[in-house]
PDB file of C-alpha atoms in Angstrom:
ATOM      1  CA  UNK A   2       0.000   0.000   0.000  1.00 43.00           C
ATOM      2  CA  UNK A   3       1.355   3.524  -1.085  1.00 44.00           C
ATOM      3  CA  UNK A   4      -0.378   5.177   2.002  1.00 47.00           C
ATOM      4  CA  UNK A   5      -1.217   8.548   2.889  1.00 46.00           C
ATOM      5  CA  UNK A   6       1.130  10.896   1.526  1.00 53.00           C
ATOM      6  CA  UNK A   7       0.367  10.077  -2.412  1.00 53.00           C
ATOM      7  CA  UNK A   8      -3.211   9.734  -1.443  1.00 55.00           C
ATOM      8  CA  UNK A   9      -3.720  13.332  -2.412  1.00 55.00           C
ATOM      9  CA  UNK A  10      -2.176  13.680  -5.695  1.00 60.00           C
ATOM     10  CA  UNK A  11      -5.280  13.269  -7.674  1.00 63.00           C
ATOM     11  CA  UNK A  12      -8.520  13.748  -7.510  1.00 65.00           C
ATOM     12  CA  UNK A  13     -10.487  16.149  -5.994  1.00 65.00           C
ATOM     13  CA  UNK A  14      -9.225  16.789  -2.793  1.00 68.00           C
ATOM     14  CA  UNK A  15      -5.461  17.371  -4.373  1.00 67.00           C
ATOM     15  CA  UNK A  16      -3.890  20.594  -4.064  1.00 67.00           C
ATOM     16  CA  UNK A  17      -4.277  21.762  -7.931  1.00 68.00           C
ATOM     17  CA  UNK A  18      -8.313  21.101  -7.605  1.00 70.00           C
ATOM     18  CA  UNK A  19      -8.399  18.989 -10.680  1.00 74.00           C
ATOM     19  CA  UNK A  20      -9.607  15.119 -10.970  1.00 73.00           C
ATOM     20  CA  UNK A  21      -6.055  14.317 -12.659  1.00 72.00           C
ATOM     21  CA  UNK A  22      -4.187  15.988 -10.455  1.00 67.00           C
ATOM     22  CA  UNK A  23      -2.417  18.559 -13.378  1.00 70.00           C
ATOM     23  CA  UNK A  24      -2.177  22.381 -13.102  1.00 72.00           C
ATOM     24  CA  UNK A  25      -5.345  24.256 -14.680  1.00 74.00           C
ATOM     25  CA  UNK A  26      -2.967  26.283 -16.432  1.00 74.00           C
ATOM     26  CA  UNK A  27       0.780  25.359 -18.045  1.00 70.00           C
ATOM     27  CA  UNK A  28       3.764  27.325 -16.311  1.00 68.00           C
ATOM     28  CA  UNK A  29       6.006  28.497 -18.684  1.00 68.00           C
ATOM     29  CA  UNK A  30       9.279  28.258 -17.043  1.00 68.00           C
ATOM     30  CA  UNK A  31      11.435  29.608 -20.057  1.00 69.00           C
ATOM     31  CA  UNK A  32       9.792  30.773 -23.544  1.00 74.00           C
ATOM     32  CA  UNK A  33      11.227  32.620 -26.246  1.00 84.00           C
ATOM     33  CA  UNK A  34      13.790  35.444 -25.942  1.00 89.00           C
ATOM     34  CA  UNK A  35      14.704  38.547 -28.060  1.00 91.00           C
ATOM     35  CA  UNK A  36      17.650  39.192 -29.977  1.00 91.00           C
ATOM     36  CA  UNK A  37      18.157  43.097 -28.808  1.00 93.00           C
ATOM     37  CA  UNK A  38      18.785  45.931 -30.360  1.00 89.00           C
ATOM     38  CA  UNK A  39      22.213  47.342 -29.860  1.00 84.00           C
ATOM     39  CA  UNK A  40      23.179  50.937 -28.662  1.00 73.00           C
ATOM     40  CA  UNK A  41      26.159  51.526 -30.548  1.00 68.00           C
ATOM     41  CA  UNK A  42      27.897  49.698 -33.635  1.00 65.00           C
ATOM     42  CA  UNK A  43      26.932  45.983 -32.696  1.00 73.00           C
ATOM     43  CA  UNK A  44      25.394  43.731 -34.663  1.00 84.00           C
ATOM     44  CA  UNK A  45      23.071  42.612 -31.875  1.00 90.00           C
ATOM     45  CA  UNK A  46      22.771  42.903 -27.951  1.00 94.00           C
ATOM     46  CA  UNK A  47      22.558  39.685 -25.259  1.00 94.00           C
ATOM     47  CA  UNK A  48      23.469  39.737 -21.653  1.00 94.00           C
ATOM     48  CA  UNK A  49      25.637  36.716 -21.363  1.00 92.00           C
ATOM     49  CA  UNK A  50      26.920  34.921 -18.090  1.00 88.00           C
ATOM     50  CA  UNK A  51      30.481  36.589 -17.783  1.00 91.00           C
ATOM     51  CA  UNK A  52      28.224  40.069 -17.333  1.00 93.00           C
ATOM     52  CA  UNK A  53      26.519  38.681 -14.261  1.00 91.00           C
ATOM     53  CA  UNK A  54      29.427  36.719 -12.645  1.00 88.00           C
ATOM     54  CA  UNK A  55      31.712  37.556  -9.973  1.00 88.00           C
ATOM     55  CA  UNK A  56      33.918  35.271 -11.119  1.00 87.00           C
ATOM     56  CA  UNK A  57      34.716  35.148 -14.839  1.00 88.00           C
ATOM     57  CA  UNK A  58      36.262  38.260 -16.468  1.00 91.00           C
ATOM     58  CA  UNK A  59      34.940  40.246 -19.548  1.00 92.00           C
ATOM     59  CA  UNK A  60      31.599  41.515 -17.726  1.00 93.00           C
ATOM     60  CA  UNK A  61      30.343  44.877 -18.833  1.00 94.00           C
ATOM     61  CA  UNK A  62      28.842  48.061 -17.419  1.00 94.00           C
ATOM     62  CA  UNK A  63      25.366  48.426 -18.324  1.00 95.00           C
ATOM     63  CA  UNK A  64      24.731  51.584 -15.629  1.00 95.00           C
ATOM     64  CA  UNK A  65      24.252  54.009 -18.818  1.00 94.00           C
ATOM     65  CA  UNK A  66      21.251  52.638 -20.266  1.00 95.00           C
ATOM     66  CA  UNK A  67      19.898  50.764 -17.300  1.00 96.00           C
ATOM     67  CA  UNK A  68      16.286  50.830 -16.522  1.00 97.00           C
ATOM     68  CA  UNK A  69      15.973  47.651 -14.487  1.00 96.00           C
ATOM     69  CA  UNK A  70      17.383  45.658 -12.019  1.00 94.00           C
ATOM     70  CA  UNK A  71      18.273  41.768 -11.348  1.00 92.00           C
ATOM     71  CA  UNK A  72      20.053  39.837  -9.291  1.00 89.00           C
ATOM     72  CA  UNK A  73      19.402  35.632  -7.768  1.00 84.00           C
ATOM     73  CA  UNK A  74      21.366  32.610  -8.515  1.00 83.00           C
ATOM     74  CA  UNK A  75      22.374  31.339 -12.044  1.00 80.00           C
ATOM     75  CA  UNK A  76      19.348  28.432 -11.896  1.00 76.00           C
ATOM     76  CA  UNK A  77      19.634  25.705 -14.096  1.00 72.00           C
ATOM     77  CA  UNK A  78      19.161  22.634 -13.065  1.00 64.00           C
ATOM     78  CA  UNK A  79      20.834  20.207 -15.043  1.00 60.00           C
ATOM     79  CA  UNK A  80      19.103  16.618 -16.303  1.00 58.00           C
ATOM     80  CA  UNK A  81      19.726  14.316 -13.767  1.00 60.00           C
ATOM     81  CA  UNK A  82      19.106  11.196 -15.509  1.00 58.00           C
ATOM     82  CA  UNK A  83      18.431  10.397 -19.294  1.00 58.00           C
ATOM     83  CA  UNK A  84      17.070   7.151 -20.628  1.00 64.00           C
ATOM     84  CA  UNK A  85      17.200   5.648 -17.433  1.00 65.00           C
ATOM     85  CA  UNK A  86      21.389   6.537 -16.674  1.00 67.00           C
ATOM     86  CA  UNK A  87      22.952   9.391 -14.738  1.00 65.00           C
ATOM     87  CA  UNK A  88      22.986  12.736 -16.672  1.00 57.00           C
ATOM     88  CA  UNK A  89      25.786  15.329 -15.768  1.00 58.00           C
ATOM     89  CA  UNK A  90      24.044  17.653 -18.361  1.00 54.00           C
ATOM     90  CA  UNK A  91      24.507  21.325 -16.817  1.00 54.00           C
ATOM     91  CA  UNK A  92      25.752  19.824 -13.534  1.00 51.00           C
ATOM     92  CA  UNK A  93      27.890  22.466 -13.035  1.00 52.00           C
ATOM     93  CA  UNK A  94      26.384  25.798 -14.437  1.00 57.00           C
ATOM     94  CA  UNK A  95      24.004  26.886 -11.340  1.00 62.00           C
ATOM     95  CA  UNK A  96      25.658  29.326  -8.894  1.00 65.00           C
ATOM     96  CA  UNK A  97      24.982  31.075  -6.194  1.00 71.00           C
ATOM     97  CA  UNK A  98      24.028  34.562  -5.304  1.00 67.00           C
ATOM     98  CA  UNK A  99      27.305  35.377  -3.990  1.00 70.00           C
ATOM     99  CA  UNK A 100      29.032  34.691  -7.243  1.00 81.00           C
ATOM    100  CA  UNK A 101      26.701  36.517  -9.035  1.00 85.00           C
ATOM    101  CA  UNK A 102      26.843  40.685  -9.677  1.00 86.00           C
ATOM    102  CA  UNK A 103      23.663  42.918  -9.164  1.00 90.00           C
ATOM    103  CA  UNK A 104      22.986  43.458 -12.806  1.00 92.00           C
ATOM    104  CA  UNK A 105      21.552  46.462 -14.447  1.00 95.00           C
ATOM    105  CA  UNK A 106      19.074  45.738 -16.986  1.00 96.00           C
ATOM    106  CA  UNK A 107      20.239  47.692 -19.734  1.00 96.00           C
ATOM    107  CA  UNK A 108      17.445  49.141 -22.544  1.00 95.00           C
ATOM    108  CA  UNK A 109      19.243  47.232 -25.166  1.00 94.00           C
ATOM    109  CA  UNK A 110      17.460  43.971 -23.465  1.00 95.00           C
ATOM    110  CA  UNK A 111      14.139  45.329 -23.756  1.00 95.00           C
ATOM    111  CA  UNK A 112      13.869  46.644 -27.091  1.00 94.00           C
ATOM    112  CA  UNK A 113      13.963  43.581 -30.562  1.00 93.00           C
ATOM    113  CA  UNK A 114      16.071  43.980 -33.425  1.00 91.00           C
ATOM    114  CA  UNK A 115      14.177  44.893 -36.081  1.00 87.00           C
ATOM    115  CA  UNK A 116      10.552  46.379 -34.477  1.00 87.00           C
ATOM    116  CA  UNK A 117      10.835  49.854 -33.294  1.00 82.00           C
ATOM    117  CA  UNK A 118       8.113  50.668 -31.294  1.00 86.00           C
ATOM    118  CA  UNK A 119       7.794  47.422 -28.992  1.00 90.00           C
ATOM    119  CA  UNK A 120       9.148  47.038 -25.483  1.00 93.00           C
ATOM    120  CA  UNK A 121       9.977  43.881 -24.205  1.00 91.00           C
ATOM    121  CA  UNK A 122       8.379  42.859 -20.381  1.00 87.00           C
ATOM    122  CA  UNK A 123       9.258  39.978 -18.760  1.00 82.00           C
ATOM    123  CA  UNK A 124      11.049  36.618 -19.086  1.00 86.00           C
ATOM    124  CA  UNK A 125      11.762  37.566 -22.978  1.00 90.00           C
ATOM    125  CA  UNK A 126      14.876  39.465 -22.164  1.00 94.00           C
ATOM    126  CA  UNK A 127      18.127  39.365 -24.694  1.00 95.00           C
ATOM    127  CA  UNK A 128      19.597  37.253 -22.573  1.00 93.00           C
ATOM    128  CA  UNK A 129      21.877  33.542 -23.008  1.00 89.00           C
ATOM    129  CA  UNK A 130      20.470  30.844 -21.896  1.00 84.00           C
ATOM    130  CA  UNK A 131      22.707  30.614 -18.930  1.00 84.00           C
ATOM    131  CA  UNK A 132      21.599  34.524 -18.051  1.00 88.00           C
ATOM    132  CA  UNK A 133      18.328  33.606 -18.134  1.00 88.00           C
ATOM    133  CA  UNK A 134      18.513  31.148 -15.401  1.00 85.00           C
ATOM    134  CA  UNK A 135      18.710  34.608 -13.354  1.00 87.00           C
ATOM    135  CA  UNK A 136      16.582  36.897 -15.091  1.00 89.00           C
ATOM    136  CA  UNK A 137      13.382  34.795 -15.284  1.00 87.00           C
ATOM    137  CA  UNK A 138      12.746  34.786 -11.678  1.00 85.00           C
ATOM    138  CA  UNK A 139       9.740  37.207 -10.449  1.00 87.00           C
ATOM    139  CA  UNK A 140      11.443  39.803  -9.378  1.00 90.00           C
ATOM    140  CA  UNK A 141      13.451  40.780 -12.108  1.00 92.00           C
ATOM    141  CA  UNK A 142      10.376  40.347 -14.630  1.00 91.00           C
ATOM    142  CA  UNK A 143       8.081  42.831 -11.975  1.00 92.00           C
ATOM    143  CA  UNK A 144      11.515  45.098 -12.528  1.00 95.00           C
ATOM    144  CA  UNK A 145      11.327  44.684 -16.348  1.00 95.00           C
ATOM    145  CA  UNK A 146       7.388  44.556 -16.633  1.00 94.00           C
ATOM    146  CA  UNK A 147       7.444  47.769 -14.508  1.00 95.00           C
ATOM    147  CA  UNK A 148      10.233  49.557 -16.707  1.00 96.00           C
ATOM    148  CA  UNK A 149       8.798  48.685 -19.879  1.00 96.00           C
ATOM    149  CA  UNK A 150       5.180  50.461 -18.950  1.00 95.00           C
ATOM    150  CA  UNK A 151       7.338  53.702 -17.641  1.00 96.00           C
ATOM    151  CA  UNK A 152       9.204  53.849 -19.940  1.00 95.00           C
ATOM    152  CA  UNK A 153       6.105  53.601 -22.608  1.00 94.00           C
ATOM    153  CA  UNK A 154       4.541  56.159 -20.328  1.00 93.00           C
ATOM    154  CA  UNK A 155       7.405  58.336 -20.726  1.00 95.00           C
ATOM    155  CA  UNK A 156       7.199  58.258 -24.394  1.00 93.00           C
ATOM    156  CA  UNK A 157       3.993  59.162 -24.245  1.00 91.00           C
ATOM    157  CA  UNK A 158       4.098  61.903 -22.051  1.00 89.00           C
ATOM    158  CA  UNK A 159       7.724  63.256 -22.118  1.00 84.00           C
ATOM    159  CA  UNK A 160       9.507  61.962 -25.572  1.00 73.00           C
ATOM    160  CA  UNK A 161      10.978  64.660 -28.102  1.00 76.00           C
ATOM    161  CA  UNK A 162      10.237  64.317 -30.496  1.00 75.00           C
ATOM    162  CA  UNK A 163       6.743  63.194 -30.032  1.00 74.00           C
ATOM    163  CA  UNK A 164       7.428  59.936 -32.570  1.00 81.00           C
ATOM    164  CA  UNK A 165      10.259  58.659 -30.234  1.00 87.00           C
ATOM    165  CA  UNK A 166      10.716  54.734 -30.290  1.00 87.00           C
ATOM    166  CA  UNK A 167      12.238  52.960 -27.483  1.00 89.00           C
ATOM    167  CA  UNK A 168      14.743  52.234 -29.932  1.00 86.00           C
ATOM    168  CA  UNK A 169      15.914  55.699 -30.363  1.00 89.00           C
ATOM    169  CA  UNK A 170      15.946  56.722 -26.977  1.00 90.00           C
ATOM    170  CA  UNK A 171      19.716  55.540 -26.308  1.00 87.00           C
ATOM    171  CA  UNK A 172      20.668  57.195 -29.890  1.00 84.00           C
ATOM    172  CA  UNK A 173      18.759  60.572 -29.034  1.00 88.00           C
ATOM    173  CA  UNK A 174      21.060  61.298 -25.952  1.00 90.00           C
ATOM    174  CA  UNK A 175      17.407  60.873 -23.668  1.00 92.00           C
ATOM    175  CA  UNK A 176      18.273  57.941 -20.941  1.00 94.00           C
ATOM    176  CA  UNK A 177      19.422  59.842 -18.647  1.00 95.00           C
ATOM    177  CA  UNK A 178      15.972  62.201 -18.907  1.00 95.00           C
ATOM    178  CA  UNK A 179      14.289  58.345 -18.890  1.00 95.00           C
ATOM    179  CA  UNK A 180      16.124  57.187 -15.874  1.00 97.00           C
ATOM    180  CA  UNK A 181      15.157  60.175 -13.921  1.00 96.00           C
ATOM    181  CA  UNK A 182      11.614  59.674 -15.227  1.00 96.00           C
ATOM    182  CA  UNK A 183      11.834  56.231 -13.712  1.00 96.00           C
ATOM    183  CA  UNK A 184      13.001  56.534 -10.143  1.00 96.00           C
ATOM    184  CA  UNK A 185      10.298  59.565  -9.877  1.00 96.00           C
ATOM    185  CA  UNK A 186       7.739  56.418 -10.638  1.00 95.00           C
ATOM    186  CA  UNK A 187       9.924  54.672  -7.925  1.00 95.00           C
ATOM    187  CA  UNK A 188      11.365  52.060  -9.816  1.00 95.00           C
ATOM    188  CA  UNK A 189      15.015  50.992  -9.237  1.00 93.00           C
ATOM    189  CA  UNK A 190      17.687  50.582 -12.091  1.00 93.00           C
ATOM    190  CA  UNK A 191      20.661  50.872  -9.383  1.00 90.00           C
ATOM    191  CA  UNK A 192      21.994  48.640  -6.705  1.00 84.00           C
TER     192      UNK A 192
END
């Protein structure tokens, strides 16, 4: 006999409130991400894993055009077991806070190659795959979520000219004028 403790998992007295046991609704845990749009002579913007870690060199400064905020562990977890045999698959890439930088979300994350008036909110970041094991958490998508709407509100509202797109707002000389805008909405791009 399996006993009490799997004697919830379905049904519906189980925790999710379905007869199977299964969520209502899917969690996405990692969708899609952007390829961003660069400030200055790139070809294309990504935060990769050397900008968030203490440890590896090469890291850069993204205080200029910040307009968010993340930091949390590097979170992958790594595949266990495959086809019934031990797995080291991404054993090694999680890390802890400690090893990780408070990173400022720069505006280049936010804003696609290739659309110019579209603002990116959330767990869709230009970020690796390694990066994103920090950026997807909660807090760092309410940081995002609540830049991108200030910032649209600031184009809106305070742009010159009034056609602005995000994407011409680092060109234009104007983040500075948008970072102000968003700590007076109390919204933190600094550590």
């Amino acid at each position: 006999e399996l006993g009490l403790p799997l004697s919830f998992l379905s049904g519906v007295e189980s925790p999710l409130g379905t007869q199977s046991g299964l969520s209502m609704f899917p969690y996405i845990r990692e969708g899609r991400r952007i390829i961003g749009r660069p400030a200055y002579g790139q070809s294309e913007f990504m935060i990769h894993e050397a900008d968030l870690r203490v440890d590896i060199p090469g890291g850069r400064d993204f205080r200029a055009t910040a307009v968010g905020l993340a930091h949390y562990d590097i979170d992958i977890h790594g595949c266990r077991y495959r086809n019934w045999r031990p797995s080291f698959e991404a054993s090694g890439a999680g890390t802890k806070e400690y090893r990780v930088n408070p990173v400022p979300v720069p505006l280049e994350a936010l804003v696609p190659m290739g659309v110019d008036n579209l603002l990116i909110g959330g767990k869709s970041l230009a970020v690796s795959h390694i990066a994103n094991a920090m950026t997807r958490v909660h807090p760092v998508e309410w940081s995002v979520g609540g830049a991108a709407g200030a910032i649209a509100s600031w184009l809106v509202h305070h742009g010159q000219p009034a056609d602005l797109t995000p994407a011409q707002i680092i060109v234009t000389a104007q983040v500075p004028d948008l970072q102000a805008y968003l700590t007076t909405q109390g919204l933190r791009y600094e550590w």
